[in-house]
Short mmCIF file of C-alpha atoms in Angstrom, two decimals:
data_model
loop_
_atom_site.label_atom_id
_atom_site.label_comp_id
_atom_site.label_asym_id
_atom_site.label_seq_id
_atom_site.Cartn_x
_atom_site.Cartn_y
_atom_site.Cartn_z
CA MET A 22 -144.56 6.36 -2.25
CA SER A 23 -143.45 6.04 1.37
CA ARG A 24 -145.61 7.58 4.08
CA GLY A 25 -142.53 8.34 6.11
CA SER A 26 -139.04 7.29 7.06
CA VAL A 27 -137.58 6.57 10.50
CA VAL A 28 -134.17 5.50 11.72
CA ILE A 29 -134.25 3.58 14.99
CA ALA A 30 -131.05 3.37 17.04
CA ALA A 31 -131.09 0.51 19.53
CA ALA A 32 -128.76 -1.99 21.19
CA LEU A 33 -129.83 -5.39 19.80
CA ALA A 34 -126.57 -6.99 18.66
CA GLN A 35 -125.20 -6.64 22.20
CA ARG A 36 -127.57 -9.30 23.49
CA PRO A 37 -127.51 -12.33 21.22
CA GLY A 38 -129.70 -15.04 22.64
CA ALA A 39 -132.15 -12.61 24.27
CA GLY A 40 -135.31 -13.06 22.22
CA GLY A 41 -137.42 -10.64 24.22
CA HIS A 42 -134.84 -7.89 23.88
CA THR A 43 -134.81 -8.45 20.12
CA TRP A 44 -138.60 -8.26 20.00
CA PHE A 45 -138.48 -4.82 21.59
CA GLY A 46 -136.72 -3.44 18.52
CA LEU A 47 -138.75 -5.55 16.11
CA GLN A 48 -142.05 -4.16 17.36
CA TYR A 49 -141.00 -0.66 16.29
CA LEU A 50 -139.42 -1.74 13.01
CA LEU A 51 -142.33 -3.96 11.96
CA GLY A 52 -144.90 -1.52 13.31
CA PHE A 53 -143.61 1.44 11.32
CA ARG A 54 -143.16 -0.73 8.23
CA ALA A 55 -146.79 -1.89 8.46
CA LEU A 56 -147.77 1.79 8.45
CA GLY A 57 -145.98 2.18 5.12
CA TRP A 58 -142.84 3.76 6.51
CA GLU A 59 -139.27 3.07 5.46
CA VAL A 60 -137.31 1.77 8.45
CA THR A 61 -133.64 1.48 9.33
CA LEU A 62 -132.03 0.00 12.43
CA VAL A 63 -128.69 1.43 13.54
CA ASP A 64 -126.71 -0.46 16.17
CA ARG A 65 -123.08 -0.53 17.22
CA LEU A 66 -120.43 -2.87 18.58
CA ASP A 67 -117.20 -2.00 20.30
CA PRO A 68 -114.39 -4.34 21.34
CA ARG A 69 -116.01 -5.04 24.73
CA MET A 70 -119.20 -6.38 23.16
CA PRO A 71 -119.89 -9.95 21.93
CA ARG A 72 -118.91 -10.31 18.28
CA GLY A 73 -121.37 -13.18 17.92
CA GLY A 74 -124.08 -10.55 18.08
CA LEU A 75 -123.45 -9.62 14.44
CA ASP A 76 -124.41 -13.04 13.14
CA TYR A 77 -127.36 -13.19 15.51
CA LEU A 78 -128.71 -9.80 14.45
CA ALA A 79 -128.21 -10.50 10.74
CA ALA A 80 -130.17 -13.76 11.10
CA GLN A 81 -133.08 -12.05 12.85
CA MET A 82 -133.22 -9.24 10.31
CA ARG A 83 -133.41 -11.82 7.51
CA ARG A 84 -136.07 -13.77 9.37
CA PHE A 85 -138.35 -10.73 9.50
CA GLY A 86 -137.64 -9.35 6.03
CA LEU A 87 -135.40 -6.53 7.24
CA GLU A 88 -132.16 -7.78 5.72
CA ASP A 89 -131.63 -4.56 3.73
CA ASP A 90 -132.50 -2.20 6.56
CA TRP A 91 -129.89 -2.50 9.30
CA SER A 92 -126.38 -1.39 10.09
CA VAL A 93 -124.01 -2.13 12.96
CA LEU A 94 -121.30 0.47 13.43
CA LEU A 95 -117.89 -1.03 14.14
CA PRO A 96 -114.62 0.44 15.43
CA GLY A 97 -112.54 2.41 12.97
CA GLY A 98 -115.46 3.64 10.90
CA GLU A 99 -116.36 0.20 9.54
CA SER A 100 -119.86 -1.21 9.58
CA ALA A 101 -121.79 -4.42 8.97
CA GLY A 102 -124.98 -4.42 6.97
CA LEU A 103 -125.56 -0.99 5.44
CA ARG A 104 -122.38 1.01 4.95
CA ARG A 105 -121.88 4.28 6.78
CA PRO A 106 -122.55 6.54 3.74
CA GLU A 107 -125.94 4.87 3.28
CA VAL A 108 -126.68 5.29 6.99
CA GLU A 109 -125.83 8.98 6.65
CA ARG A 110 -128.13 9.27 3.65
CA ARG A 111 -131.01 7.56 5.41
CA LEU A 112 -130.62 9.72 8.50
CA ALA A 113 -130.69 12.91 6.43
CA ALA A 114 -133.80 11.71 4.56
CA ALA A 115 -135.64 10.47 7.64
CA ASP A 116 -138.53 12.20 9.35
CA PHE A 117 -136.80 11.56 12.64
CA LEU A 118 -134.27 9.46 14.51
CA LEU A 119 -135.77 7.44 17.35
CA ASN A 120 -132.78 7.04 19.66
CA VAL A 121 -133.50 4.41 22.31
CA MET A 122 -131.93 5.56 25.60
CA GLY A 123 -129.66 7.83 23.56
CA TYR A 124 -127.80 4.78 22.33
CA LEU A 125 -126.48 6.40 19.14
CA ASP A 126 -123.85 8.88 20.30
CA ASP A 127 -121.91 9.39 17.07
CA GLU A 128 -121.96 13.17 16.72
CA GLU A 129 -121.50 13.15 12.95
CA LEU A 130 -124.48 10.83 12.47
CA LEU A 131 -126.62 12.66 15.01
CA GLU A 132 -126.10 15.89 13.11
CA ARG A 133 -127.54 14.27 9.97
CA ALA A 134 -130.92 13.64 11.61
CA PRO A 135 -133.46 16.43 11.11
CA LEU A 136 -135.14 15.57 14.42
CA ARG A 137 -133.51 13.65 17.26
CA VAL A 138 -136.05 11.90 19.49
CA PHE A 139 -134.95 10.30 22.75
CA LEU A 140 -136.95 7.16 23.65
CA ASP A 141 -136.80 6.48 27.38
CA VAL A 142 -137.58 2.82 28.14
CA ASP A 143 -136.11 2.75 31.67
CA PRO A 144 -137.92 5.65 33.37
CA GLY A 145 -136.40 7.00 36.52
CA PHE A 146 -132.78 6.03 36.12
CA GLY A 147 -131.69 8.59 33.51
CA GLN A 148 -133.74 11.37 35.05
CA MET A 149 -132.28 10.81 38.53
CA TRP A 150 -128.76 10.49 37.15
CA ARG A 151 -129.18 13.87 35.48
CA GLU A 152 -130.57 15.54 38.59
CA LEU A 153 -127.71 14.10 40.67
CA GLY A 154 -125.14 15.36 38.15
CA LEU A 155 -123.96 11.83 37.29
CA ALA A 156 -124.87 11.78 33.59
CA ASP A 157 -127.08 13.52 31.06
CA PRO A 158 -128.38 10.95 28.58
CA PHE A 159 -130.87 13.44 27.13
CA ALA A 160 -128.34 15.98 25.83
CA GLY A 161 -128.39 16.62 22.10
CA HIS A 162 -132.01 15.58 21.54
CA ASP A 163 -134.94 17.66 20.38
CA ARG A 164 -137.94 15.70 21.68
CA PHE A 165 -138.43 13.25 24.54
CA VAL A 166 -140.64 10.17 24.58
CA THR A 167 -141.07 7.84 27.56
CA VAL A 168 -142.83 4.63 28.51
CA GLY A 169 -143.20 6.22 31.95
CA LEU A 170 -146.84 7.08 31.32
CA ASN A 171 -147.09 9.27 34.43
CA LEU A 172 -143.83 11.16 34.02
CA GLY A 173 -144.46 14.85 34.66
CA GLY A 174 -147.69 14.12 36.49
CA PRO A 175 -148.35 15.10 40.13
CA ALA A 176 -148.26 11.55 41.52
CA CYS A 177 -145.04 10.50 39.77
CA GLU A 178 -141.79 10.82 41.73
CA VAL A 179 -139.54 10.69 38.67
CA PRO A 180 -138.10 14.18 38.06
CA ASP A 181 -139.06 15.59 34.67
CA CYS A 182 -135.72 17.45 34.32
CA ASP A 183 -137.66 20.45 32.95
CA LEU A 184 -138.26 18.52 29.73
CA GLU A 185 -141.58 18.02 27.96
CA TRP A 186 -142.23 14.27 27.89
CA ILE A 187 -144.47 12.47 25.42
CA PRO A 188 -145.84 9.25 27.00
CA THR A 189 -146.21 6.13 24.88
CA LEU A 190 -147.37 2.56 25.40
CA PRO A 191 -145.27 -0.36 24.11
CA PRO A 192 -146.32 -1.24 20.54
CA VAL A 193 -147.13 -4.81 19.46
CA ALA A 194 -147.14 -6.01 15.86
CA LEU A 195 -150.41 -7.89 16.32
CA ALA A 196 -150.11 -9.86 13.07
CA ARG A 197 -146.97 -11.46 14.51
CA TRP A 198 -148.65 -12.17 17.86
CA PRO A 199 -151.92 -14.07 17.31
CA ALA A 200 -154.05 -15.22 20.24
CA VAL A 201 -153.30 -18.82 21.25
CA SER A 202 -155.46 -20.79 23.69
CA GLY A 203 -154.27 -23.18 26.38
CA GLY A 204 -151.31 -23.22 28.72
CA ALA A 205 -150.87 -24.42 32.28
CA ARG A 206 -148.47 -22.11 34.13
CA PHE A 207 -148.18 -18.48 35.12
CA THR A 208 -144.85 -17.48 33.59
CA SER A 209 -142.60 -14.56 32.85
CA VAL A 210 -139.24 -13.78 31.26
CA ALA A 211 -137.14 -11.45 33.37
CA THR A 212 -133.73 -10.30 34.54
CA TRP A 213 -133.16 -10.44 38.29
CA ARG A 214 -130.94 -7.37 38.49
CA GLY A 215 -130.09 -5.84 35.11
CA PRO A 216 -127.29 -3.46 34.13
CA ASN A 217 -128.22 -0.52 36.39
CA GLY A 218 -127.71 -0.49 40.14
CA PRO A 219 -130.02 1.13 42.70
CA VAL A 220 -130.20 4.92 42.75
CA GLU A 221 -130.22 7.05 45.91
CA TYR A 222 -132.46 10.03 45.27
CA GLY A 223 -134.61 12.25 47.45
CA GLY A 224 -133.66 10.36 50.57
CA ARG A 225 -134.87 7.05 49.15
CA THR A 226 -133.23 4.04 47.55
CA HIS A 227 -134.84 3.16 44.22
CA GLY A 228 -133.99 -0.46 43.59
CA LEU A 229 -134.27 -3.28 41.09
CA ARG A 230 -136.60 -6.22 40.40
CA ALA A 231 -134.63 -8.38 42.83
CA HIS A 232 -135.47 -6.05 45.69
CA GLU A 233 -139.15 -5.92 44.80
CA PHE A 234 -139.66 -9.60 44.00
CA ARG A 235 -138.62 -10.68 47.48
CA ARG A 236 -141.87 -9.17 48.76
CA PHE A 237 -143.83 -11.71 46.71
CA LEU A 238 -141.80 -14.87 47.32
CA SER A 239 -144.63 -16.55 49.23
CA LEU A 240 -147.17 -16.30 46.41
CA PRO A 241 -146.95 -19.96 45.22
CA GLU A 242 -147.72 -21.07 48.77
CA ARG A 243 -150.92 -19.02 48.80
CA VAL A 244 -152.58 -20.20 45.57
CA ALA A 245 -153.18 -23.45 43.72
CA ALA A 246 -151.25 -22.37 40.64
CA ASP A 247 -147.93 -23.27 39.07
CA PHE A 248 -145.33 -20.58 38.38
CA GLU A 249 -142.32 -20.65 36.07
CA LEU A 250 -139.78 -17.88 35.65
CA ALA A 251 -137.40 -17.80 32.71
CA LEU A 252 -135.05 -15.82 34.90
CA ALA A 253 -131.63 -14.42 34.04
CA ILE A 254 -130.01 -14.55 37.46
CA ASP A 255 -126.32 -14.66 38.29
CA PRO A 256 -124.98 -17.69 40.18
CA GLY A 257 -123.71 -15.15 42.70
CA ASP A 258 -127.34 -14.71 43.75
CA ALA A 259 -127.37 -18.31 45.01
CA ALA A 260 -129.26 -17.36 48.16
CA ASP A 261 -132.08 -15.82 46.11
CA ILE A 262 -132.15 -18.83 43.78
CA GLU A 263 -132.58 -21.12 46.76
CA ARG A 264 -135.31 -18.93 48.28
CA LEU A 265 -137.22 -18.85 45.01
CA ARG A 266 -137.09 -22.60 44.52
CA ARG A 267 -137.94 -23.35 48.13
CA ALA A 268 -140.99 -21.07 47.87
CA GLY A 269 -142.30 -22.96 44.83
CA TRP A 270 -141.03 -20.96 41.85
CA ALA A 271 -139.84 -23.13 38.96
CA LEU A 272 -136.76 -21.49 37.43
CA THR A 273 -135.75 -21.88 33.79
CA ASP A 274 -132.74 -20.49 31.96
CA PRO A 275 -134.09 -17.97 29.41
CA ALA A 276 -131.26 -18.97 27.07
CA ALA A 277 -132.92 -22.39 26.85
CA VAL A 278 -136.49 -21.24 26.18
CA ALA A 279 -136.30 -17.67 24.81
CA ALA A 280 -133.00 -17.41 22.95
CA ASP A 281 -134.46 -15.83 19.81
CA PRO A 282 -137.73 -14.13 18.83
CA VAL A 283 -139.40 -17.38 17.75
CA SER A 284 -138.63 -19.35 20.92
CA TYR A 285 -139.52 -16.32 23.08
CA ARG A 286 -142.93 -16.11 21.39
CA ARG A 287 -143.39 -19.86 21.73
CA PHE A 288 -142.67 -19.71 25.48
CA ILE A 289 -145.18 -16.92 26.03
CA GLN A 290 -147.88 -18.53 23.92
CA ALA A 291 -147.50 -21.86 25.74
CA SER A 292 -148.29 -20.09 29.03
CA ALA A 293 -151.63 -19.76 30.76
CA ALA A 294 -150.92 -16.19 31.89
CA GLU A 295 -148.14 -13.89 33.02
CA PHE A 296 -147.20 -12.98 36.56
CA SER A 297 -144.98 -9.90 36.49
CA VAL A 298 -143.08 -7.99 39.17
CA ALA A 299 -141.66 -4.59 38.23
CA LYS A 300 -138.36 -3.02 39.14
CA ALA A 301 -138.65 -1.25 42.46
CA MET A 302 -137.76 1.99 40.66
CA TYR A 303 -140.93 1.79 38.56
CA ALA A 304 -143.28 0.81 41.39
CA GLN A 305 -141.90 3.17 44.03
CA THR A 306 -142.05 6.23 41.78
CA ARG A 307 -145.48 5.43 40.23
CA SER A 308 -143.87 6.04 36.85
CA GLY A 309 -146.65 4.30 34.91
CA TRP A 310 -144.16 1.94 33.24
CA PHE A 311 -145.79 -0.97 31.41
CA SER A 312 -143.77 -3.89 30.09
CA ASP A 313 -143.34 -4.58 26.37
CA ARG A 314 -143.18 -8.24 27.43
CA SER A 315 -146.60 -8.01 29.11
CA ALA A 316 -147.91 -6.45 25.91
CA CYS A 317 -146.87 -9.62 24.08
CA TYR A 318 -148.70 -11.78 26.59
CA LEU A 319 -151.87 -9.71 26.18
CA ALA A 320 -151.65 -9.87 22.39
CA SER A 321 -151.35 -13.66 22.66
CA GLY A 322 -154.60 -13.81 24.62
CA LYS A 323 -152.72 -14.50 27.84
CA PRO A 324 -153.99 -12.63 30.91
CA VAL A 325 -151.43 -10.55 32.77
CA VAL A 326 -151.19 -10.20 36.54
CA ALA A 327 -148.77 -7.29 36.94
CA GLN A 328 -147.49 -5.20 39.79
CA GLU A 329 -149.06 -1.75 39.69
CA THR A 330 -146.72 1.06 38.71
CA GLY A 331 -149.45 3.55 37.89
CA PHE A 332 -150.25 2.00 34.50
CA GLY A 333 -153.79 1.42 35.73
CA GLU A 334 -154.46 5.10 35.06
CA HIS A 335 -153.95 4.44 31.34
CA LEU A 336 -154.98 0.84 30.69
CA PRO A 337 -158.20 -0.95 31.73
CA THR A 338 -157.65 -3.34 34.62
CA GLY A 339 -159.79 -6.01 36.22
CA GLU A 340 -160.31 -8.29 33.21
CA GLY A 341 -157.41 -9.61 31.16
CA LEU A 342 -155.02 -7.26 32.94
CA LEU A 343 -155.05 -7.37 36.74
CA ALA A 344 -152.90 -5.07 38.87
CA PHE A 345 -151.62 -5.72 42.39
CA SER A 346 -149.55 -3.94 45.02
CA THR A 347 -149.49 -6.52 47.83
CA VAL A 348 -149.00 -10.28 47.91
CA GLU A 349 -152.62 -10.66 49.02
CA GLU A 350 -153.82 -8.71 45.97
CA ALA A 351 -151.54 -10.79 43.75
CA ALA A 352 -153.01 -14.02 45.12
CA ALA A 353 -156.56 -12.77 44.57
CA ALA A 354 -155.73 -11.77 40.98
CA VAL A 355 -154.18 -15.16 40.21
CA GLU A 356 -157.24 -16.94 41.59
CA ALA A 357 -159.53 -14.69 39.55
CA VAL A 358 -157.73 -15.65 36.34
CA ARG A 359 -157.80 -19.31 37.27
CA GLY A 360 -161.52 -19.11 37.99
CA GLU A 361 -162.51 -17.67 34.59
CA PRO A 362 -159.60 -18.27 32.22
CA GLU A 363 -161.54 -17.90 28.96
CA ARG A 364 -163.10 -14.58 29.95
CA HIS A 365 -159.74 -13.14 30.98
CA ALA A 366 -158.08 -14.49 27.83
CA ARG A 367 -160.60 -12.71 25.60
CA ALA A 368 -160.19 -9.50 27.56
CA ALA A 369 -156.40 -9.73 27.29
CA ARG A 370 -156.48 -9.81 23.51
CA GLU A 371 -159.06 -7.01 23.42
CA ILE A 372 -156.78 -4.78 25.50
CA ALA A 373 -153.91 -5.42 23.09
CA VAL A 374 -156.05 -4.67 20.04
CA GLU A 375 -157.54 -1.52 21.52
CA HIS A 376 -154.50 -0.03 23.25
CA LEU A 377 -151.24 -1.69 22.16
CA ASP A 378 -151.61 -2.28 18.42
CA ALA A 379 -148.41 -0.95 16.84
CA GLY A 380 -150.32 0.92 14.16
CA ARG A 381 -152.30 2.89 16.73
CA VAL A 382 -149.44 3.42 19.18
CA LEU A 383 -146.93 4.56 16.57
CA GLY A 384 -149.52 6.59 14.67
CA ARG A 385 -150.28 8.52 17.86
CA LEU A 386 -146.58 8.99 18.50
CA VAL A 387 -146.00 10.44 15.04
CA ASP A 388 -148.95 12.79 15.54
CA GLU A 389 -147.51 13.95 18.87
CA LEU A 390 -144.13 14.55 17.33
CA GLY A 391 -145.58 16.36 14.32
CA ALA A 392 -142.56 15.10 12.45
CA VAL A 393 -143.78 13.96 9.04
CA ARG A 394 -142.03 15.39 5.99
CA ALA A 395 -142.99 15.08 2.34
CA HIS A 396 -141.83 11.83 0.73
CA GLY A 397 -141.98 10.92 -2.93
#
């Protein structure tokens, strides 16, 4: 007997060779499955998207025992993996559809779902677009979940759009992310700009990671630590590449070290700790965003030094997870980790177990949604 059934709609096949992006979807699929739930991934490809993503996604689903639980919708009503009638059946039988950023927009399929839940993983952008009349990604959904932990709170500048938001932390399938000792460098895996441009809202420009990271360029010159960024950065940002390297940041192509879930995990677990800068949107608005990548570092027993976005109101900081707002605070946090690496490593894993375990995170989410139906 299944405890529940969920269909998760997410864009994974669009980014073959992006192991961290794949892990984002896997954490939900594996987390719900570990709770005894039936899981289904629904994705889509259109002619503008890389066809190689189909083979990539199929390989990852096989690797994690999900080979019978995915479908990619194709033009003309075709599909790869599960056929459309089976997708329709699973949607109708599910407790809810978890629609990441409203990615599934097929009206016929959406109508099959008894409860349509929007999962916001990029807090600030969609809300401001809606308030500015540019787009409404939330239309057609019944409930609204966000990783913006402070959304709707008095200190958060992200508009709530008169919607009731359920905050959630990023889940980690802890059995897949054991603690690993050792490592020499502070690392991270990141995108310099990403698909969304800056947003002008409320008389302020809310920017990207590129805009925020420039404030911390001098960090390697301030501390006796080595830093390596597996950074997806366009050659057109040659000036930024040169500034980063000149300041002491070692740059690595993420396609070389994190091209699939296994290599991504290996890169993180070979690190000493993470150093993480947020998108300016998240930091400026105090959204409370916390990275699913940083959650993987913590689970691996790797301390995280992360730019404060307001997540410190929801997660313990000071040991294992250290927050900063200025380059001076970042330098002090790095030196603290270097001074007592074993203590911070233990605390990192403890934070993951206590706060980010997929069973706990997803169990709380289901309780908040009140969405469980009878399954036999």
